[in-house]
Structures are given as structure tokens and as C-alpha cells.
Tab-separated table of C-alpha atoms and ligand atoms in Angstrom:
chain	number	residue	atom	x	y	z
A	1	MET	CA	0.000	0.000	0.000
A	2	ALA	CA	1.455	3.365	-0.950
A	3	ASN	CA	2.030	5.782	1.912
A	4	GLN	CA	-0.499	8.648	1.682
A	5	ASN	CA	2.342	11.142	1.386
A	6	THR	CA	4.048	9.237	-1.424
A	7	GLN	CA	3.323	10.582	-4.875
A	8	VAL	CA	2.254	7.590	-6.994
A	9	LYS	CA	3.695	7.697	-10.493
A	10	SER	CA	1.829	6.216	-13.456
A	11	GLU	CA	3.083	4.915	-16.751
A	12	ALA	CA	-0.421	4.398	-18.155
A	13	ALA	CA	-0.198	7.476	-20.387
A	14	LYS	CA	3.015	6.217	-21.941
A	15	TYR	CA	1.540	2.861	-22.965
A	16	THR	CA	-1.924	4.053	-23.961
A	17	ALA	CA	-0.907	7.080	-26.047
A	18	GLU	CA	-2.390	7.006	-29.533
A	19	LYS	CA	0.958	7.483	-31.176
A	20	VAL	CA	2.943	4.763	-29.441
A	21	SER	CA	5.138	3.311	-32.157
A	22	TYR	CA	6.191	-0.291	-32.157
A	23	ALA	CA	7.154	-2.993	-34.627
A	24	LYS	CA	4.062	-5.090	-35.298
A	25	GLY	CA	5.061	-8.739	-35.551
A	26	LEU	CA	8.441	-7.677	-34.058
A	27	GLU	CA	9.591	-6.778	-37.565
A	28	GLY	CA	13.226	-5.699	-37.516
A	29	VAL	CA	13.471	-6.099	-33.726
A	30	ILE	CA	16.724	-7.611	-32.471
A	31	LEU	CA	15.793	-10.219	-29.901
A	32	CYS	CA	19.147	-11.476	-28.635
A	33	ASP	CA	22.817	-12.068	-29.398
A	34	SER	CA	23.198	-15.239	-31.412
A	35	GLN	CA	25.843	-17.237	-33.260
A	36	VAL	CA	23.667	-20.107	-34.443
A	37	SER	CA	22.413	-18.938	-37.838
A	38	PHE	CA	22.003	-15.773	-39.873
A	39	VAL	CA	19.758	-14.763	-42.768
A	40	ASP	CA	20.962	-12.070	-45.171
A	41	GLY	CA	17.534	-11.341	-46.581
A	42	LEU	CA	18.555	-8.854	-49.264
A	43	ALA	CA	21.307	-11.077	-50.651
A	44	GLY	CA	19.247	-14.271	-50.275
A	45	LYS	CA	21.867	-15.981	-48.118
A	46	LEU	CA	21.638	-18.254	-45.077
A	47	PHE	CA	24.512	-19.291	-42.813
A	48	TYR	CA	24.689	-21.910	-40.062
A	49	ARG	CA	27.518	-21.047	-37.679
A	50	ASP	CA	28.988	-18.781	-40.411
A	51	ILE	CA	28.972	-21.507	-43.107
A	52	PRO	CA	26.826	-20.852	-46.229
A	53	ILE	CA	23.873	-23.219	-46.482
A	54	GLN	CA	24.748	-24.254	-50.053
A	55	GLU	CA	28.082	-25.664	-48.872
A	56	LEU	CA	26.368	-27.672	-46.152
A	57	ALA	CA	23.647	-28.942	-48.507
A	58	GLU	CA	26.289	-30.087	-50.998
A	59	ASN	CA	28.873	-31.535	-48.640
A	60	SER	CA	27.438	-32.251	-45.195
A	61	THR	CA	25.000	-34.736	-43.687
A	62	TYR	CA	22.115	-34.002	-41.344
A	63	GLU	CA	23.977	-35.526	-38.399
A	64	GLU	CA	27.065	-33.381	-39.058
A	65	THR	CA	24.914	-30.262	-39.495
A	66	ALA	CA	23.060	-30.988	-36.243
A	67	TYR	CA	26.426	-31.327	-34.455
A	68	LEU	CA	27.540	-28.011	-36.005
A	69	LEU	CA	24.413	-26.250	-34.796
A	70	LEU	CA	24.565	-27.725	-31.296
A	71	PHE	CA	28.272	-27.444	-30.584
A	72	GLY	CA	29.279	-24.494	-32.775
A	73	LYS	CA	31.923	-26.256	-34.904
A	74	LEU	CA	32.223	-28.980	-37.506
A	75	PRO	CA	33.064	-32.282	-35.791
A	76	LYS	CA	36.318	-34.152	-36.318
A	77	ARG	CA	35.839	-37.674	-37.723
A	78	GLN	CA	35.771	-39.384	-34.303
A	79	GLU	CA	33.499	-36.712	-32.824
A	80	LEU	CA	31.038	-37.288	-35.657
A	81	GLU	CA	31.168	-41.068	-35.219
A	82	ASP	CA	30.508	-40.687	-31.473
A	83	PHE	CA	27.647	-38.268	-32.119
A	84	LYS	CA	26.050	-40.596	-34.664
A	85	ALA	CA	26.396	-43.493	-32.220
A	86	GLN	CA	24.660	-41.439	-29.512
A	87	LEU	CA	21.833	-40.566	-31.901
A	88	LYS	CA	21.383	-44.224	-32.840
A	89	ALA	CA	21.424	-45.284	-29.186
A	90	ASN	CA	18.606	-42.832	-28.434
A	91	ARG	CA	16.231	-43.512	-31.337
A	92	ASN	CA	13.833	-45.782	-29.447
A	93	ILE	CA	10.883	-44.325	-27.633
A	94	PRO	CA	9.507	-46.068	-24.524
A	95	ASN	CA	7.014	-48.885	-25.169
A	96	GLU	CA	4.510	-47.204	-22.848
A	97	ILE	CA	4.540	-44.175	-25.171
A	98	LEU	CA	4.207	-46.362	-28.279
A	99	GLU	CA	1.110	-47.919	-26.698
A	100	ILE	CA	-0.338	-44.462	-26.094
A	101	ILE	CA	0.403	-43.357	-29.679
A	102	GLN	CA	-1.477	-46.421	-30.917
A	103	LYS	CA	-4.576	-45.053	-29.191
A	104	TYR	CA	-4.340	-41.543	-30.689
A	105	PRO	CA	-7.351	-40.678	-32.870
A	106	LYS	CA	-6.547	-41.489	-36.498
A	107	HIS	CA	-8.015	-38.158	-37.621
A	108	ALA	CA	-5.547	-36.170	-35.467
A	109	HIS	CA	-3.153	-33.935	-37.391
A	110	PRO	CA	0.349	-35.466	-37.202
A	111	MET	CA	1.648	-32.193	-35.742
A	112	GLU	CA	-0.839	-32.582	-32.884
A	113	ALA	CA	0.398	-36.119	-32.402
A	114	LEU	CA	4.030	-34.970	-32.424
A	115	ARG	CA	3.332	-32.158	-29.953
A	116	SER	CA	1.705	-34.667	-27.582
A	117	ILE	CA	4.537	-37.193	-27.968
A	118	VAL	CA	7.145	-34.548	-27.099
A	119	SER	CA	5.185	-33.780	-23.964
A	120	LEU	CA	5.060	-37.467	-23.012
A	121	LEU	CA	8.783	-37.920	-23.698
A	122	GLY	CA	9.488	-35.146	-21.192
A	123	MET	CA	7.647	-37.005	-18.446
A	124	TYR	CA	9.664	-40.164	-19.079
A	125	ASP	CA	13.062	-38.417	-19.167
A	126	THR	CA	14.702	-37.996	-15.762
A	127	ASP	CA	17.188	-35.524	-17.277
A	128	ASP	CA	14.294	-33.119	-17.753
A	129	GLU	CA	14.262	-31.665	-14.266
A	130	LEU	CA	18.043	-31.535	-13.734
A	131	HIS	CA	18.427	-28.186	-15.515
A	132	THR	CA	22.184	-28.540	-16.019
A	133	PRO	CA	24.016	-27.805	-19.295
A	134	GLU	CA	25.101	-31.464	-19.449
A	135	ALA	CA	21.555	-32.795	-18.953
A	136	ASN	CA	20.199	-30.300	-21.479
A	137	ALA	CA	22.810	-31.352	-24.060
A	138	ARG	CA	21.766	-34.988	-23.528
A	139	ILE	CA	18.119	-34.005	-23.998
A	140	ALA	CA	18.992	-32.262	-27.275
A	141	ILE	CA	20.516	-35.479	-28.624
A	142	LYS	CA	17.544	-37.521	-27.424
A	143	LEU	CA	15.070	-35.163	-29.091
A	144	ILE	CA	16.924	-35.133	-32.422
A	145	ALA	CA	17.157	-38.939	-32.285
A	146	LYS	CA	13.530	-39.557	-31.302
A	147	PHE	CA	11.647	-37.094	-33.533
A	148	PRO	CA	11.840	-39.348	-36.639
A	149	THR	CA	10.696	-42.351	-34.597
A	150	ALA	CA	7.762	-40.400	-33.162
A	151	VAL	CA	6.610	-39.130	-36.582
A	152	ALA	CA	7.001	-42.565	-38.202
A	153	ALA	CA	5.246	-44.399	-35.341
A	154	PHE	CA	2.114	-42.232	-35.578
A	155	GLU	CA	2.043	-42.690	-39.367
A	156	ARG	CA	2.310	-46.488	-39.122
A	157	PHE	CA	-0.369	-46.744	-36.435
A	158	ARG	CA	-2.864	-44.433	-38.130
A	159	GLN	CA	-2.519	-46.503	-41.295
A	160	GLY	CA	-3.171	-49.667	-39.272
A	161	LYS	CA	0.345	-50.926	-40.017
A	162	ASP	CA	2.974	-52.438	-37.731
A	163	TYR	CA	5.544	-50.217	-36.083
A	164	VAL	CA	8.963	-50.381	-37.783
A	165	ALA	CA	11.765	-50.229	-35.209
A	166	PRO	CA	14.860	-48.067	-35.836
A	167	GLU	CA	17.562	-49.808	-37.888
A	168	ASP	CA	21.101	-49.275	-36.559
A	169	ASN	CA	22.712	-49.858	-39.958
A	170	LEU	CA	20.946	-46.842	-41.432
A	171	ASP	CA	21.852	-43.185	-40.958
A	172	HIS	CA	19.339	-40.589	-39.795
A	173	SER	CA	17.458	-39.823	-43.042
A	174	ALA	CA	17.514	-43.380	-44.406
A	175	ASN	CA	16.350	-44.745	-41.062
A	176	PHE	CA	13.477	-42.264	-40.937
A	177	LEU	CA	12.229	-43.221	-44.406
A	178	HIS	CA	12.582	-46.903	-43.500
A	179	MET	CA	10.580	-46.514	-40.267
A	180	PHE	CA	7.964	-44.383	-42.048
A	181	ARG	CA	7.446	-46.385	-45.236
A	182	GLY	CA	8.897	-49.858	-44.555
A	183	PRO	CA	11.353	-50.701	-47.373
A	184	ILE	CA	14.992	-49.580	-47.422
A	185	PRO	CA	14.878	-46.244	-49.337
A	186	SER	CA	16.610	-45.500	-52.666
A	187	ASP	CA	19.822	-43.453	-52.775
A	188	LEU	CA	17.986	-40.517	-54.374
A	189	ASP	CA	15.320	-40.526	-51.637
A	190	VAL	CA	18.007	-40.576	-48.942
A	191	ARG	CA	20.015	-37.785	-50.590
A	192	ALA	CA	16.908	-35.652	-51.079
A	193	MET	CA	15.628	-36.244	-47.537
A	194	ASP	CA	19.041	-35.478	-46.038
A	195	ALA	CA	19.248	-32.229	-48.040
A	196	CYS	CA	15.725	-31.293	-46.901
A	197	LEU	CA	16.669	-31.914	-43.267
A	198	ILE	CA	19.894	-29.893	-43.581
A	199	LEU	CA	18.074	-26.986	-45.256
A	200	HIS	CA	15.334	-26.875	-42.614
A	201	ALA	CA	17.579	-27.375	-39.579
A	202	ASP	CA	17.682	-23.762	-38.409
A	203	HIS	CA	16.596	-20.317	-39.514
A	204	GLU	CA	17.522	-17.570	-37.106
A	205	MET	CA	14.626	-15.798	-35.314
A	206	ASN	CA	11.642	-17.465	-36.982
A	207	VAL	CA	8.412	-17.738	-34.994
A	208	SER	CA	8.872	-21.324	-33.767
A	209	THR	CA	12.428	-20.615	-32.606
A	210	ILE	CA	11.287	-17.513	-30.782
A	211	SER	CA	8.522	-19.596	-29.184
A	212	CYS	CA	11.170	-22.009	-27.862
A	213	ARG	CA	13.353	-19.158	-26.615
A	214	VAL	CA	10.457	-17.418	-24.888
A	215	VAL	CA	9.357	-20.582	-23.067
A	216	ILE	CA	12.865	-21.523	-21.925
A	217	SER	CA	13.526	-17.938	-20.780
A	218	SER	CA	11.327	-18.605	-17.738
A	219	LEU	CA	13.743	-21.477	-16.960
A	220	SER	CA	11.064	-23.999	-17.807
A	221	ASP	CA	12.293	-27.328	-19.231
A	222	MET	CA	13.513	-28.225	-22.722
A	223	TYR	CA	10.541	-30.447	-23.562
A	224	SER	CA	8.088	-27.644	-22.749
A	225	ALA	CA	10.049	-25.270	-24.959
A	226	ILE	CA	10.144	-27.778	-27.829
A	227	CYS	CA	6.373	-28.364	-27.490
A	228	ALA	CA	5.943	-24.635	-28.084
A	229	GLY	CA	8.170	-24.865	-31.157
A	230	VAL	CA	6.109	-27.724	-32.605
A	231	GLY	CA	2.866	-25.865	-31.926
A	232	SER	CA	4.153	-22.747	-33.601
A	233	LEU	CA	5.629	-24.537	-36.618
A	234	LYS	CA	2.224	-26.097	-37.311
A	235	GLY	CA	0.713	-22.806	-38.543
A	236	PRO	CA	0.177	-22.224	-42.282
A	237	LEU	CA	2.122	-18.958	-42.161
A	238	HIS	CA	5.175	-20.929	-41.012
A	239	GLY	CA	5.931	-24.657	-41.395
A	240	GLY	CA	2.387	-25.527	-42.449
A	241	ALA	CA	2.922	-23.684	-45.739
A	242	ASN	CA	4.451	-26.734	-47.491
A	243	GLU	CA	1.210	-28.658	-46.950
A	244	GLU	CA	-0.732	-25.659	-48.275
A	245	VAL	CA	1.427	-25.559	-51.437
A	246	MET	CA	0.455	-29.130	-52.341
A	247	LYS	CA	-3.218	-28.463	-51.577
A	248	THR	CA	-3.006	-25.430	-53.864
A	249	LEU	CA	-1.488	-27.442	-56.729
A	250	GLU	CA	-4.247	-30.013	-56.345
A	251	GLU	CA	-6.896	-27.291	-56.304
A	252	ILE	CA	-5.498	-25.690	-59.493
A	253	GLY	CA	-5.538	-29.137	-61.073
A	254	SER	CA	-3.630	-28.622	-64.319
A	255	LEU	CA	-0.986	-26.557	-66.064
A	256	GLU	CA	-3.577	-24.897	-68.274
A	257	ASN	CA	-5.543	-23.606	-65.242
A	258	THR	CA	-2.451	-22.196	-63.543
A	259	GLU	CA	-2.046	-18.740	-65.074
A	260	LYS	CA	-5.695	-17.820	-64.538
A	261	TRP	CA	-5.568	-19.121	-60.965
A	262	VAL	CA	-2.504	-16.982	-60.117
A	263	LYS	CA	-4.027	-13.866	-61.673
A	264	ASP	CA	-7.344	-14.373	-59.877
A	265	SER	CA	-5.569	-15.016	-56.575
A	266	LEU	CA	-3.441	-11.896	-56.886
A	267	ALA	CA	-6.509	-9.832	-57.786
A	268	LYS	CA	-8.140	-11.099	-54.582
A	269	HIS	CA	-4.957	-10.292	-52.573
A	270	PHE	CA	-4.699	-13.959	-51.640
A	271	LYS	CA	-1.337	-14.848	-50.074
A	272	ILE	CA	-0.043	-17.685	-52.213
A	273	PRO	CA	1.669	-20.325	-50.068
A	274	GLY	CA	5.355	-20.919	-50.767
A	275	PHE	CA	6.012	-17.233	-51.485
A	276	GLY	CA	7.091	-14.272	-49.411
A	277	HIS	CA	9.106	-13.999	-46.259
A	278	ARG	CA	9.522	-11.484	-43.472
A	279	VAL	CA	13.300	-11.360	-43.949
A	280	TYR	CA	14.084	-12.601	-47.476
A	281	LYS	CA	13.366	-9.930	-50.039
A	282	TYR	CA	15.092	-12.042	-52.674
A	283	TYR	CA	15.179	-15.759	-53.544
A	284	ASP	CA	15.321	-18.006	-50.477
A	285	PRO	CA	18.521	-19.989	-51.169
A	286	ARG	CA	16.898	-23.149	-49.811
A	287	ALA	CA	14.167	-23.026	-52.467
A	288	ALA	CA	16.742	-23.071	-55.269
A	289	ILE	CA	18.464	-26.191	-53.869
A	290	LEU	CA	15.161	-28.002	-53.400
A	291	LYS	CA	14.065	-27.078	-56.912
A	292	ASN	CA	17.120	-28.986	-58.224
A	293	PHE	CA	15.929	-32.106	-56.412
A	294	ALA	CA	12.376	-31.660	-57.750
A	295	GLU	CA	13.851	-31.475	-61.272
A	296	GLU	CA	15.911	-34.618	-60.656
A	297	TYR	CA	12.760	-36.479	-59.551
A	298	ALA	CA	10.732	-35.159	-62.511
A	299	LYS	CA	13.201	-36.858	-64.888
A	300	ILE	CA	12.428	-40.286	-63.451
A	301	LYS	CA	8.896	-39.852	-62.086
A	302	LYS	CA	6.610	-38.552	-64.799
A	303	GLU	CA	3.698	-38.093	-62.362
A	304	ILE	CA	5.351	-35.083	-60.758
A	305	SER	CA	6.488	-33.363	-63.926
A	306	GLU	CA	3.168	-31.525	-64.474
A	307	LYS	CA	3.110	-30.347	-60.837
A	308	LEU	CA	6.693	-29.140	-61.250
A	309	GLN	CA	5.769	-27.244	-64.426
A	310	MET	CA	2.810	-25.697	-62.603
A	311	THR	CA	5.045	-24.661	-59.699
A	312	GLU	CA	7.611	-23.159	-62.071
A	313	LEU	CA	4.873	-21.207	-63.857
A	314	ILE	CA	3.485	-19.916	-60.539
A	315	GLU	CA	7.032	-18.898	-59.590
A	316	LYS	CA	7.548	-17.040	-62.895
A	317	LEU	CA	4.217	-15.190	-62.639
A	318	MET	CA	4.726	-14.318	-58.964
A	319	VAL	CA	8.265	-13.022	-59.445
A	320	GLU	CA	7.156	-10.971	-62.480
A	321	SER	CA	4.238	-9.466	-60.536
A	322	LEU	CA	5.621	-9.061	-57.022
A	323	GLY	CA	9.389	-9.694	-57.105
A	324	GLU	CA	10.694	-6.185	-57.738
A	325	SER	CA	7.710	-4.340	-56.293
A	326	LYS	CA	7.230	-6.176	-52.978
A	327	GLY	CA	10.246	-8.456	-52.645
A	328	ILE	CA	8.051	-11.548	-52.940
A	329	TYR	CA	10.039	-14.587	-54.101
A	330	PRO	CA	9.759	-18.366	-53.547
A	331	ASN	CA	10.454	-19.536	-50.004
A	332	VAL	CA	11.670	-22.928	-48.763
A	333	ASP	CA	8.164	-24.379	-48.772
A	334	LEU	CA	7.528	-24.013	-52.494
A	335	TYR	CA	9.405	-27.130	-53.635
A	336	SER	CA	9.720	-29.239	-50.465
A	337	GLY	CA	6.134	-30.545	-50.668
A	338	LEU	CA	6.694	-31.699	-54.244
A	339	ILE	CA	9.729	-33.687	-53.145
A	340	TYR	CA	7.952	-35.272	-50.171
A	341	SER	CA	4.914	-36.221	-52.244
A	342	THR	CA	7.251	-37.879	-54.748
A	343	MET	CA	8.490	-39.969	-51.825
A	344	ASP	CA	4.866	-41.068	-51.142
A	345	ILE	CA	4.681	-39.010	-47.973
A	346	PRO	CA	1.142	-37.781	-47.167
A	347	LYS	CA	0.639	-34.008	-47.244
A	348	ASP	CA	-0.118	-33.672	-43.547
A	349	GLN	CA	3.270	-35.223	-42.727
A	350	PHE	CA	5.260	-32.511	-44.543
A	351	THR	CA	5.328	-30.207	-41.514
A	352	PRO	CA	6.328	-32.981	-39.076
A	353	ILE	CA	9.308	-33.641	-41.383
A	354	PHE	CA	10.149	-29.952	-41.114
A	355	ALA	CA	10.052	-30.459	-37.314
A	356	ILE	CA	12.364	-33.499	-37.542
A	357	ALA	CA	14.902	-31.147	-39.124
A	358	ARG	CA	14.234	-28.038	-37.070
A	359	VAL	CA	14.491	-29.737	-33.687
A	360	ALA	CA	18.297	-29.461	-34.005
A	361	GLY	CA	18.050	-25.695	-34.467
A	362	TRP	CA	15.494	-25.309	-31.692
A	363	CYS	CA	17.776	-27.179	-29.287
A	364	ALA	CA	20.838	-25.161	-30.304
A	365	GLN	CA	18.901	-21.922	-29.839
A	366	ILE	CA	17.514	-23.038	-26.459
A	367	LEU	CA	21.014	-23.932	-25.207
A	368	GLU	CA	22.264	-20.546	-26.420
A	369	GLN	CA	19.356	-18.781	-24.691
A	370	LEU	CA	20.081	-20.583	-21.410
A	371	ALA	CA	23.774	-19.662	-21.555
A	372	ASP	CA	22.892	-15.952	-21.399
A	373	ASN	CA	19.305	-15.883	-20.226
A	374	ARG	CA	17.027	-13.010	-19.398
A	375	ILE	CA	13.306	-13.624	-19.139
A	376	TYR	CA	11.298	-12.211	-22.070
A	377	ARG	CA	8.803	-9.662	-20.817
A	378	PRO	CA	7.880	-6.929	-23.324
A	379	ARG	CA	4.983	-4.432	-23.040
A	380	CYS	CA	1.893	-3.736	-25.142
A	381	HIS	CA	0.306	-0.632	-26.543
A	382	TYR	CA	-2.833	-0.765	-24.376
A	383	THR	CA	-5.852	0.315	-26.424
A	384	GLY	CA	-8.452	0.171	-23.643
A	385	THR	CA	-9.674	3.138	-21.566
A	386	LEU	CA	-8.633	2.236	-17.958
A	387	ASP	CA	-11.729	3.931	-16.544
A	388	LYS	CA	-14.317	1.210	-15.977
A	389	PRO	CA	-15.770	0.265	-12.574
A	390	TYR	CA	-16.596	-3.331	-11.655
A	391	ILE	CA	-20.351	-3.888	-12.248
A	392	PRO	CA	-21.964	-6.597	-10.087
A	393	ILE	CA	-23.358	-9.460	-12.173
A	394	ASP	CA	-27.034	-8.675	-11.563
A	395	LYS	CA	-26.553	-5.068	-12.712
A	396	ARG	CA	-24.858	-5.789	-16.072
B	401	ACO	N1	1.416	-13.998	-51.957
B	401	ACO	C1	0.972	-12.782	-52.376
B	401	ACO	N2	1.280	-11.610	-51.745
B	401	ACO	C2	2.036	-11.705	-50.634
B	401	ACO	C3	2.525	-12.942	-50.158
B	401	ACO	C4	2.185	-14.115	-50.872
B	401	ACO	N3	2.598	-15.310	-50.470
B	401	ACO	N4	3.244	-12.731	-49.045
B	401	ACO	C5	3.200	-11.419	-48.816
B	401	ACO	N5	2.479	-10.793	-49.776
B	401	ACO	C6	2.211	-9.358	-49.866
B	401	ACO	C7	1.134	-8.971	-48.845
B	401	ACO	O1	-0.158	-9.054	-49.384
B	401	ACO	C8	1.534	-7.550	-48.500
B	401	ACO	O2	1.097	-6.714	-49.543
B	401	ACO	P1	0.559	-5.234	-49.213
B	401	ACO	O3	1.750	-4.483	-48.698
B	401	ACO	O4	0.044	-4.726	-50.518
B	401	ACO	O5	-0.524	-5.389	-48.170
B	401	ACO	C9	3.077	-7.585	-48.565
B	401	ACO	O6	3.389	-8.650	-49.472
B	401	ACO	C10	3.712	-7.851	-47.212
B	401	ACO	O7	3.115	-9.030	-46.655
B	401	ACO	P2	2.983	-9.331	-45.096
B	401	ACO	O8	1.944	-10.373	-44.915
B	401	ACO	O9	2.829	-8.051	-44.338
B	401	ACO	O10	4.414	-9.918	-44.780
B	401	ACO	P3	4.851	-10.625	-43.434
B	401	ACO	O11	6.293	-10.391	-43.321
B	401	ACO	O12	3.974	-10.234	-42.297
B	401	ACO	O13	4.523	-12.182	-43.707
B	401	ACO	C11	4.713	-14.354	-44.593
B	401	ACO	C12	5.467	-13.076	-44.210
B	401	ACO	C13	3.823	-14.807	-43.409
B	401	ACO	C14	5.709	-15.452	-44.873
B	401	ACO	C15	3.842	-14.056	-45.835
B	401	ACO	O14	4.687	-13.742	-46.927
B	401	ACO	C16	2.921	-15.220	-46.197
B	401	ACO	O15	1.820	-15.317	-45.643
B	401	ACO	N6	3.363	-16.122	-47.133
B	401	ACO	C17	2.574	-17.286	-47.494
B	401	ACO	C18	2.751	-18.380	-46.452
B	401	ACO	C19	4.119	-19.024	-46.510
B	401	ACO	O16	4.604	-19.426	-47.557
B	401	ACO	N7	4.744	-19.156	-45.334
B	401	ACO	C20	6.058	-19.801	-45.204
B	401	ACO	C21	7.110	-18.815	-44.850
B	401	ACO	S1	8.687	-19.581	-44.786
B	401	ACO	C22	8.633	-20.473	-43.367
B	401	ACO	O17	8.083	-20.100	-42.390
B	401	ACO	C23	9.253	-21.762	-43.395
């Protein structure tokens, strides 16, 4: 209670003033110091730990890239072997959780299933409440190892098929495709999946990463923070856009309908999925790499060649209409869905695959946040009036 003689100060005027200026959607706001990844949006460049993404996509593997993100340097040969062995040793998820996944409703979106599995994994992991850097690093490895198993298990069960256990002889991407589909995957499928995972592994201050950082900033636990990341990635403005791209191609139906569809959509100010980005005002470098894979598939799988031609036409029309004027270019989601559908992956599993990749970045960003933490607590521009009395319920 303020002393009667004390003059009470108020900051209400400051936060309710009509002309308070702020960056809606935090556009351009610098959230933290970071060394994990950087987007040069005008140049269309992306770096993980200072290394250009193209070099990683061409030369690295997902496991090596995950190590780079987590530990800040490329591993030596033995370090990589040890890391891969730890990932393999942590791929299984507890039988109790598998039994629960079997009972999930088959109509559930796979991102809902994944979000729930992450939550369950936290309850079964005794490292979760230790809150030490060592325990958190172990959790990061467990999460990266278990995400593919979780996504594949839900897919098998909802299709009424048997669970396929992780196969130690297969690396991360090959093992995921094996657990998800059954057979040992082709070399092209493994190369394409590994490139997709590398390209989606981190992306600076995107909304799901911020969600993870915000949750961990209260010194909550890693699993809670990762649940927030999964929930955020699910949205169609973020990771859910790859699913929307495929739905759009199906809705357009044919190459001959495409030009009219784009023109009509632009006239209606419809935001076409797979285009535009808060930071990139030029080509997203990840889209160009994925387009190469889509072209490679189109040579051997005729069924995707029309969808590829449609996508290329949409790209041409969009860049002609909005490239220069609004900086709208293809983003990572434009070609990834095409690649996944070529691998016989259902549309609603595209975003969970994004999560399988991004969990490495989320973990790296969470560990970085914890190393120099300050709780996130911004303010709002309050647009109410601050002058209303409480009215008893029978007088309202
Ligand atoms: N198609 C057509 N026009 C677009 C598109 C698009 N995909 N994206 C933006 N624009 C236009 C907007 O209409 C707006 O025009 P205006 O100034 O005349 O009103 C202008 O470009 C700016 O758009 P904003 O929505 O304000 O941009 P913001 O930075 O808030 O949003 C976002 C970025 C969400 C990615 C947006 O471009 C979008 O909705 N794209 C489609 C969804 C998508 O592909 N998301 C994946 C992003 S990548 C990722 O998260 C993995």
C-alpha cells in the first residue's frame, strides 16, 4: 500500500498514447545475441555457424549439421562417429509411449500427435528436471534422435500398419524413411531427404524458434520449450505452408488452369503459399536447392512433372508481378512438398518432417538462450480506456 504522502507515479499514459510506435510482428526487432544462424535477406543468403547453407547442402549430412548447430563447430571424424552413435542409441521411444500413440485418434493432425509425444517424452526423461548444461545437451541429442521415430510411429499406427523399429545400420534420413514407409529407401530418396533436413535445420529468429526461446527464458524445461516450437511450426504462415502448397497445386488441377488461378488469386490479394518472407526480399537460397531435387525427380517420375511445371509457372508469374515491387520470391516451402509427395509421404506429414529437421536448431537456440538468459517480458500498446468500474453481475 502506498504511503499517503508518497506521490504515486503512473506509466499508463506512456503505454496508452495514440501514437505509441512499435514494430508489429516484431519486424526488424533484435531479440538477442546469437551465433547459431544468420539470414541475409537482401542477398538471399543463409549461414549456419557462419557456413553458407549451399556448402552444407552439398557436402554435409544431417547428423554433421546438427552437431555443427549444437556445438558451434564442424566435428572431427571421431566426434562425428561418437555423435552418430549417440543418436542411434537414443532412437527408441519407450514402449509405454508407443502404446499411447497407438490409441491416438486417427483423424488427429500429425503435428498434434508430435506435440503430444514430445510432452510425453518429457515425463519419461529424468534428465528433464536436472536443468544442467550437461543434462540439457543430452536431452537435445535424445530429441533429435527420437523425432523421426515419433513421426514414423504415428504414421504407421494411423494406417493400421505395424511399427517399424529403428535400424542401426541406417543413418538418420535413411532410417526415418525406413521406419515411415517400410522398405529400405533408394539413394535418391536418402540424398533428397538429407538435403531437406539440412536446409530446414535452423533459420535464425523465426516464430517457432522464438517460441522455444520465450518458453525456456522462464527457466522452464527443454521439452516444454520444444512443445511450443512444434505448436508454432504447425501454422500455415510458417511450417504448415508446405502442406498448403500441395493443396493449392491439387486445387489448381492442371498446367492450363495455372495462369488464370494466379491472376485471380493476386486480384483477390490472396497470399499464395510458398512465397514471401519477413526477412528474405530475394530468392530463399533453400528453395533453389530443393528445386534442383524436384527437377531430378521429374526426370524419373513422370507423375510429378506436371506439378513441377505448374510450380515453375506460378514462380515465374509471382516473381514478375511481385518480385521487384514487394520483394516476394519463392520460399523454402515451395518445392519441399513436391519432393515429399514424390516420396509417397502424405501431405499432412510434410510439416512434421520440417520439425524433424528443425528440432536441431530449436535445441541449439535453447542452449544458447540458457547460456545468457534473461526472461522475455515486453509491453503492449494498451488500447483500452482504464476507466471502468466493476459492475456486479445482476446489474450488467
Ligand atoms: N502472396 C501474395 N502476396 C504476398 C505474399 C504471398 N505469399 N506474401 C506477402 N504478400 C504481400 C502482402 O499481401 C503484403 O502486400 P501489401 O503491402 O500490398 O498489403 C506484402 O506482401 C507484405 O506481406 P505481409 O503479410 O505483411 O508480410 P509478413 O512479413 O507479415 O509475412 C509471410 C510473411 C507470413 C511469410 C507471408 O509472406 C505469407 O503469408 N506467405 C505465405 C505463407 C508461406 O509461404 N509461409 C512460409 C514462410 S517460410 C517459413 O516459415 C518456413
